[in-house]
CSV table of C-alpha atoms in Angstrom, one decimal:
chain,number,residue,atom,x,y,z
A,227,UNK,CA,18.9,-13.9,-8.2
A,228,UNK,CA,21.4,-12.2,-10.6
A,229,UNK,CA,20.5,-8.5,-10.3
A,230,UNK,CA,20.4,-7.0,-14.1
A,231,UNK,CA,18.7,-3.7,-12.7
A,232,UNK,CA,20.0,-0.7,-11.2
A,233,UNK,CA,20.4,-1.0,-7.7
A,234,UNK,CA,17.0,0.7,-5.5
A,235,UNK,CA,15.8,1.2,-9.2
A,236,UNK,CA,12.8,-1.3,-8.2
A,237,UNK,CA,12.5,0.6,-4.6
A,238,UNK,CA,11.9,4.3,-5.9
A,239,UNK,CA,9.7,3.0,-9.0
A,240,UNK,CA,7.4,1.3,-6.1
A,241,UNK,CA,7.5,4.5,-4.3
A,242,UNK,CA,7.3,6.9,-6.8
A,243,UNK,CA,4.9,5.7,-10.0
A,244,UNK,CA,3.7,2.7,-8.5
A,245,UNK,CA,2.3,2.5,-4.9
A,246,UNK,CA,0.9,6.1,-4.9
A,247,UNK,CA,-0.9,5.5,-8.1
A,248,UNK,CA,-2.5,2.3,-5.9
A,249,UNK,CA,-3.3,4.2,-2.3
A,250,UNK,CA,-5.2,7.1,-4.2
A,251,UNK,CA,-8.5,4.9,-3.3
A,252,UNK,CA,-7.7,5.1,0.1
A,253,UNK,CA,-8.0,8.9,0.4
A,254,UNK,CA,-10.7,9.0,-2.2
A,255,UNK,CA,-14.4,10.4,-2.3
A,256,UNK,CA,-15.7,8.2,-4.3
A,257,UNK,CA,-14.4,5.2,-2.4
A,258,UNK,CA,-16.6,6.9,0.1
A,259,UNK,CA,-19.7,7.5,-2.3
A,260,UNK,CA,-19.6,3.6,-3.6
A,261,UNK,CA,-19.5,2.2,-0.5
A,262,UNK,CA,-22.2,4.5,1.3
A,263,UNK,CA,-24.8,3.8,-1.6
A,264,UNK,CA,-24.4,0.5,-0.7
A,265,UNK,CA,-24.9,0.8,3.2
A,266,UNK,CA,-21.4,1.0,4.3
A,267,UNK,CA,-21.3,4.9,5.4
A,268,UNK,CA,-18.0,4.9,7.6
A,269,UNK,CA,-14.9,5.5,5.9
A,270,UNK,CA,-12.8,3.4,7.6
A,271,UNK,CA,-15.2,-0.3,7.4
A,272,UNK,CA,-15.5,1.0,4.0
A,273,UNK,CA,-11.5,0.8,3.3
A,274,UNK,CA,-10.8,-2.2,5.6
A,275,UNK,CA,-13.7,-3.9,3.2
A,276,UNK,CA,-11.9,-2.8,0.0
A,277,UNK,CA,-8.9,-3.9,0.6
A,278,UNK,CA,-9.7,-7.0,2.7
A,279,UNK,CA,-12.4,-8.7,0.2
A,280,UNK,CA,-10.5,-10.3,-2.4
A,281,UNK,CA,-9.9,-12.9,0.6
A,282,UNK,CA,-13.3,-13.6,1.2
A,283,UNK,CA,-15.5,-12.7,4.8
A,284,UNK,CA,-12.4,-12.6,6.6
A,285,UNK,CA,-12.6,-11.0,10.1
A,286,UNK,CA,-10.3,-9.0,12.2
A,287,UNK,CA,-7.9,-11.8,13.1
A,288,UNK,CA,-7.2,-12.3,9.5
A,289,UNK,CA,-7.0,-8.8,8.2
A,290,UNK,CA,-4.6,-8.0,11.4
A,291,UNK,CA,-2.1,-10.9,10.4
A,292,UNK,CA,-1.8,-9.5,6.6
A,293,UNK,CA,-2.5,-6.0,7.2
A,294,UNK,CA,0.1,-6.5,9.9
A,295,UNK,CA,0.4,-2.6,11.7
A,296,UNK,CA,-3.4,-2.4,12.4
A,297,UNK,CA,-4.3,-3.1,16.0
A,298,UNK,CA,-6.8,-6.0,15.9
A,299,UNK,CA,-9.2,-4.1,18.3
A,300,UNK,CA,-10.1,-1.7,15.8
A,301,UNK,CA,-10.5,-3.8,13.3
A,302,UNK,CA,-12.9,-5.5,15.8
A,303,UNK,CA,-14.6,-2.3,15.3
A,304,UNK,CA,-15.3,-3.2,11.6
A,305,UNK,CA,-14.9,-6.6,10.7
A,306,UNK,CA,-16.1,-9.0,11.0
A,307,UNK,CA,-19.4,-7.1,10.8
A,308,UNK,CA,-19.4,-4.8,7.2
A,309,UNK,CA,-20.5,-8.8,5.5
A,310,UNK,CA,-23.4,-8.3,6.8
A,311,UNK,CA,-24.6,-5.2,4.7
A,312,UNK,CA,-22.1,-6.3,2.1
A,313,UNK,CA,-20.6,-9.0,0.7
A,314,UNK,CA,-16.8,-9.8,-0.7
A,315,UNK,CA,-17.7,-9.2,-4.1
A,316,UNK,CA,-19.9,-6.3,-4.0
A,317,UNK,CA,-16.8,-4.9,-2.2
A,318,UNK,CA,-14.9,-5.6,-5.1
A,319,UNK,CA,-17.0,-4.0,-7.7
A,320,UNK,CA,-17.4,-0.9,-5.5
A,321,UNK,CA,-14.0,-0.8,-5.2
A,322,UNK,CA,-13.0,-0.8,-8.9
A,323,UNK,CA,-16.1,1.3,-10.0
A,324,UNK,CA,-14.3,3.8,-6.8
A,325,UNK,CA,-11.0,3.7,-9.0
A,326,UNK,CA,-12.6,4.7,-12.0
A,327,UNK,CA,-14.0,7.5,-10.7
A,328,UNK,CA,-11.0,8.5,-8.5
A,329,UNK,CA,-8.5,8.0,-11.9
A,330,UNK,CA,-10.9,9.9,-14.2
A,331,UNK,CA,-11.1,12.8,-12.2
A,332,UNK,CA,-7.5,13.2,-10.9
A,333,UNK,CA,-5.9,12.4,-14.1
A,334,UNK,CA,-9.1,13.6,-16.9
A,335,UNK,CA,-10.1,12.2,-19.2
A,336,UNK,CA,-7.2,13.3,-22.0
A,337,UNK,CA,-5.0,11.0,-20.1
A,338,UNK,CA,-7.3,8.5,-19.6
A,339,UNK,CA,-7.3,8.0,-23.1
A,340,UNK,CA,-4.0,8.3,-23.7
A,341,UNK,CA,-1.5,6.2,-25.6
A,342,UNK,CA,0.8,6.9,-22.2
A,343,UNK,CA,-1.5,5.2,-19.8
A,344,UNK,CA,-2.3,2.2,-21.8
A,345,UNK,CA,1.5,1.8,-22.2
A,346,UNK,CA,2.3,2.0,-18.3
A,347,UNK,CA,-1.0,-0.7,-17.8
A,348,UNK,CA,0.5,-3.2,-20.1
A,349,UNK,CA,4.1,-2.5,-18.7
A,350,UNK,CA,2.8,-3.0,-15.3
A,351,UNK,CA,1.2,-6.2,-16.0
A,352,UNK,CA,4.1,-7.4,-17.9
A,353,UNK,CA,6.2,-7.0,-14.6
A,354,UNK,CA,3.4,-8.9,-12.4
A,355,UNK,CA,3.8,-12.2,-14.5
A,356,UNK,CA,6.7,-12.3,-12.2
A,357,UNK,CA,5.4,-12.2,-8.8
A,358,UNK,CA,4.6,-15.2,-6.8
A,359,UNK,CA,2.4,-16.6,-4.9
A,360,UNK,CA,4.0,-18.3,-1.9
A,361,UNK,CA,3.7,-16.5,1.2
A,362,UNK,CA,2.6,-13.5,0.0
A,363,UNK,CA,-1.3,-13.8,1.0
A,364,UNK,CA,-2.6,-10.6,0.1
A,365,UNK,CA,-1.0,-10.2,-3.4
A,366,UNK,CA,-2.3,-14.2,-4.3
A,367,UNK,CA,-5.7,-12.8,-3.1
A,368,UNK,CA,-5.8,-10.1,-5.1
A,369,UNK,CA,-4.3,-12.0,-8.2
A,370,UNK,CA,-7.2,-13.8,-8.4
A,371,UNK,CA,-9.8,-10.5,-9.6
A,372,UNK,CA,-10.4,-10.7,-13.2
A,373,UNK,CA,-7.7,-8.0,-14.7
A,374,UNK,CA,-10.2,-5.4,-15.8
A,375,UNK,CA,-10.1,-4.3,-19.9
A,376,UNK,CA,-10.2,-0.5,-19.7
A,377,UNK,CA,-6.3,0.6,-19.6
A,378,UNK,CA,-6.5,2.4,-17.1
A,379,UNK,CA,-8.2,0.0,-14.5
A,380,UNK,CA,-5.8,-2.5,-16.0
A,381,UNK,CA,-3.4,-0.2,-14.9
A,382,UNK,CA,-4.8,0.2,-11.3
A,383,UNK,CA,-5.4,-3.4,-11.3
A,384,UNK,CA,-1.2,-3.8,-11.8
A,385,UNK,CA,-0.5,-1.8,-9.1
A,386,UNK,CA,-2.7,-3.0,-6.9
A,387,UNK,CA,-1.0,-6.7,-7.1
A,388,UNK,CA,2.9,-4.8,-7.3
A,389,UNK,CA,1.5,-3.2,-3.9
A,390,UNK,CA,0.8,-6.2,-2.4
A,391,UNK,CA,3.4,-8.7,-3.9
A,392,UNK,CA,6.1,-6.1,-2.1
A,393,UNK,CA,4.1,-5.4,1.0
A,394,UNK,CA,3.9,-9.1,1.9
A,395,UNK,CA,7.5,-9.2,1.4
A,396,UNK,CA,8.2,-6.5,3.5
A,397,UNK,CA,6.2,-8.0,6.5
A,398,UNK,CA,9.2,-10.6,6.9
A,399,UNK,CA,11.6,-8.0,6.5
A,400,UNK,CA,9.9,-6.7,9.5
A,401,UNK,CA,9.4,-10.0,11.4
A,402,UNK,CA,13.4,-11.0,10.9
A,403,UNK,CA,14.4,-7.4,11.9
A,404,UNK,CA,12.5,-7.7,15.0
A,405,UNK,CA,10.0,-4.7,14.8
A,406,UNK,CA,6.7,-5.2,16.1
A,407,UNK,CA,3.8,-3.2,14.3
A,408,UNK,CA,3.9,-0.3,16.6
A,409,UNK,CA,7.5,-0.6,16.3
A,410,UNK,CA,7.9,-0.8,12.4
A,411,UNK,CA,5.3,2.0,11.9
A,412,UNK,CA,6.9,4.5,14.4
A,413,UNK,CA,10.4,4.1,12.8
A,414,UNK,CA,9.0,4.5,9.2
A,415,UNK,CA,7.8,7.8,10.4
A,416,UNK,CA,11.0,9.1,11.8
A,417,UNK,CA,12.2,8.6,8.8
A,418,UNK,CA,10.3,11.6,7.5
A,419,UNK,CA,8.4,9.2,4.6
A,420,UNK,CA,5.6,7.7,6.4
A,421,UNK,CA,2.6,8.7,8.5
A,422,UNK,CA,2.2,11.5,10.6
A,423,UNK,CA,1.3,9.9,14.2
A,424,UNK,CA,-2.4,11.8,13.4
A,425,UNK,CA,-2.6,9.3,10.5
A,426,UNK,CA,-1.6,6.7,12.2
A,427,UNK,CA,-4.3,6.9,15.2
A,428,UNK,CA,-6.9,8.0,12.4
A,429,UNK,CA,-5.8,5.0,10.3
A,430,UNK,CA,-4.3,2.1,12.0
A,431,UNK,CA,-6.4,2.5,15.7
A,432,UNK,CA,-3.2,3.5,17.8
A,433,UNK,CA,-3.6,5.6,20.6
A,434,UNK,CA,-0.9,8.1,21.3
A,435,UNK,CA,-0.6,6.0,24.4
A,436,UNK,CA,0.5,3.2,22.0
A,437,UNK,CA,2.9,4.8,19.9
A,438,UNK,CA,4.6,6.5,23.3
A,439,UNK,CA,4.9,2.8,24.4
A,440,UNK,CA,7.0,1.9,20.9
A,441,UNK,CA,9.4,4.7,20.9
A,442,UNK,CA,10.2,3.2,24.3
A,443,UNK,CA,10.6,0.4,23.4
A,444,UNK,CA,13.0,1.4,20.0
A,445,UNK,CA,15.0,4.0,22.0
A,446,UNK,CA,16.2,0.8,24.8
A,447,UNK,CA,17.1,-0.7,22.1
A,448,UNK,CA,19.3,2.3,21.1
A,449,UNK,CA,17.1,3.2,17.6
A,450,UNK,CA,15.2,6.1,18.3
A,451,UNK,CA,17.1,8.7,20.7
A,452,UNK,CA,15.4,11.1,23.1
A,453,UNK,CA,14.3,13.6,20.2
A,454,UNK,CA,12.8,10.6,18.4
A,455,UNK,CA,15.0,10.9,15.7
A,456,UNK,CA,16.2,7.4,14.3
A,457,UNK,CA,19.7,7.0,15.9
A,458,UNK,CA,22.9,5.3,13.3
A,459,UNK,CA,21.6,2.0,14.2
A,460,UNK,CA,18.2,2.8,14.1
A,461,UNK,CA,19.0,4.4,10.3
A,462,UNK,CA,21.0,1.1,9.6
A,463,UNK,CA,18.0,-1.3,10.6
A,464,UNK,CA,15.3,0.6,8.6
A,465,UNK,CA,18.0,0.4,5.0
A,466,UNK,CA,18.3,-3.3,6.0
A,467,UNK,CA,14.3,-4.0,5.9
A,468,UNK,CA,14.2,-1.8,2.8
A,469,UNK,CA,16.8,-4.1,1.4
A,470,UNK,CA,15.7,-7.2,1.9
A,471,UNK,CA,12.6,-6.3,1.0
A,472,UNK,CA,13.7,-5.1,-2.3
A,473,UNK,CA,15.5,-8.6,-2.4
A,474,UNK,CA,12.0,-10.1,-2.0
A,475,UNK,CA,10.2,-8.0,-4.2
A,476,UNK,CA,13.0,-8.1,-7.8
A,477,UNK,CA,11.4,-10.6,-9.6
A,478,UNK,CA,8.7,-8.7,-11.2
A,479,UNK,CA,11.3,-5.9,-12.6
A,480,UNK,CA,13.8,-8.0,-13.1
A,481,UNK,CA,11.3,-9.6,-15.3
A,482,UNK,CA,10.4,-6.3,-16.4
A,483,UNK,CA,14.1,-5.1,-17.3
A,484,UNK,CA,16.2,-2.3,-16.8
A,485,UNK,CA,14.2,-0.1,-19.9
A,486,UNK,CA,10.6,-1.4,-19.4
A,487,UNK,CA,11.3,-0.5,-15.6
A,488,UNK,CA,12.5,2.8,-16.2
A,489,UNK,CA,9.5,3.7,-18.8
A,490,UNK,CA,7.4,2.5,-15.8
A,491,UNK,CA,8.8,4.8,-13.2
A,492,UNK,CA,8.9,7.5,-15.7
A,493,UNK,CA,5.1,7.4,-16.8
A,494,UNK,CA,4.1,6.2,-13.9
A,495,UNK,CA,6.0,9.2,-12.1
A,496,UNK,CA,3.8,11.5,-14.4
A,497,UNK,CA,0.5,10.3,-13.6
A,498,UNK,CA,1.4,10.1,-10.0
A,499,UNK,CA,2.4,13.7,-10.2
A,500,UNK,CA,-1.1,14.6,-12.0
A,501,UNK,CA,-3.1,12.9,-8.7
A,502,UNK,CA,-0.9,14.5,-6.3
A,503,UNK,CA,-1.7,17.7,-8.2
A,504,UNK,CA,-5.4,16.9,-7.9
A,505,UNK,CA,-5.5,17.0,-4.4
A,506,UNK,CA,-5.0,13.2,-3.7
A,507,UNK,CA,-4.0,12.9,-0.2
A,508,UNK,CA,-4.1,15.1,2.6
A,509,UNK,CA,-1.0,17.6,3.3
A,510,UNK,CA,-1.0,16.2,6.7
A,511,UNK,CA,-0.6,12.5,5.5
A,512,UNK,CA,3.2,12.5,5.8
A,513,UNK,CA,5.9,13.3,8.8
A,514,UNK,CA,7.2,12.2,11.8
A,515,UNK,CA,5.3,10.9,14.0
């Protein structure tokens, strides 16, 4: 593909005004309150649900192949079991009527409303015309719920399926660069931008035992030196996954253009600024592991 779009333009968009605006559910009380009323009261079944639904009553073997850097025992822990108080599509609904409530009050309601927001919905779901569905599982899931019609859930909705599109494209990043799960998720967060190893164990089911065992492994093979800081090779690998994954992932801004991208990453930037301001993650979520 012919690249018409600033180079890592895509990347920090994704990172910036689009992905964050996506993973506020995650962290979210009201994912926790939609779920609960309808039997699911743990916080983690209730986001392995969420995300996992639009593929049907999947179990653990599924969700660990897509959701790739989860260890399969704990999703044991959740799956395939949570379709028996719920199912799929009930998931679904909670889920949106969870980012509703979690836009509304991070953003209020001004913005909600706002000429802005509808603008950044329709700009990304002009970009997702572009993504495909070959081997990206999880976005082609996802691709098939109904685009919702308030802006702002349209909005959501968008970056949702940017999320995924990218994310399955970054999983054979991973696989051709030779990191396992542990592996990829341990040198993420020596790179200062991913999860703090508490998140990790809290999120992902990794022991500390685990994630000892992976910086092994990464420091024989000369990427993470004794401080567990990435080493020049180990900063080199983790650029290459990020390009090729941005290689994976152009079509959709490339489709979008240069300006439509930039108005993306620019309103998009503002609202995820707003959430962040609201108190949408923890403090914590963030460092090296």
């Amino acid at each position: 593909m012919t690249m018409t779009i600033p180079p890592k333009a895509a990347r920090h968009a994704w990172h910036t005004a689009v992905n964050p605006l996506h993973a506020t559910v995650y962290f979210s009380p009201d994912t926790v309150r939609e779920f609960a009323a309808l039997g699911v009261e743990n916080r983690t079944t209730a986001n392995l649900a969420a995300r996992a639904a639009a593929m049907g009553a999947v179990g653990a073997g599924v969700v660990a192949a897509t959701f790739y850097n989860y260890s399969h025992e704990h999703l044991a822990r959740h799956l395939p079991a949570v379709w028996d108080t719920i199912s799929p599509q009930e998931a679904i609904a909670a889920r949106y009527r969870a980012a509703d409530a979690t836009l509304r009050r991070l953003l209020g309601e001004e913005a909600i409303a706002s000429a802005e927001l509808a603008e950044a919905a329709e700009l990304a779901l002009r970009a997702t015309e572009a993504c495909t569905r070959h081997a990206r599982p999880l976005y082609s899931a996802h691709a098939d719920v109904p685009v919702p019609e308030e802006p702002h859930l349209r909005l959501w909705h968008a970056t949702t399926l940017l999320r995924e599109h990218r994310g399955d494209g970054h999983l054979t990043a991973l696989l051709t660069a030779g990191l396992d799960p542990l592996e990829a998720l341990v040198s993420h967060s020596a790179t200062g931008r991913g999860m703090s190893g508490k998140w990790l164990q809290a999120t992902r089911g990794w022991t500390e035992e685990d994630l000892d065992a992976a910086k092994r492994r990464l420091r024989e093979r000369g990427l993470l030196d004794a401080d567990g800081e990435l080493t020049e090779d180990g900063v080199a690998l983790r650029e290459r996954v990020e390009t090729e994954t941005d290689r994976l992932d152009a079509a959709p801004y490339e489709h979008l253009g240069a300006d439509g991208l930039a108005r993306l990453a620019e309103l998009g930037g503002g609202f995820v600024g707003r959430a962040i301001a609201g108190g949408a993650f923890p403090a914590d979520l963030f460092g090296k592991a």
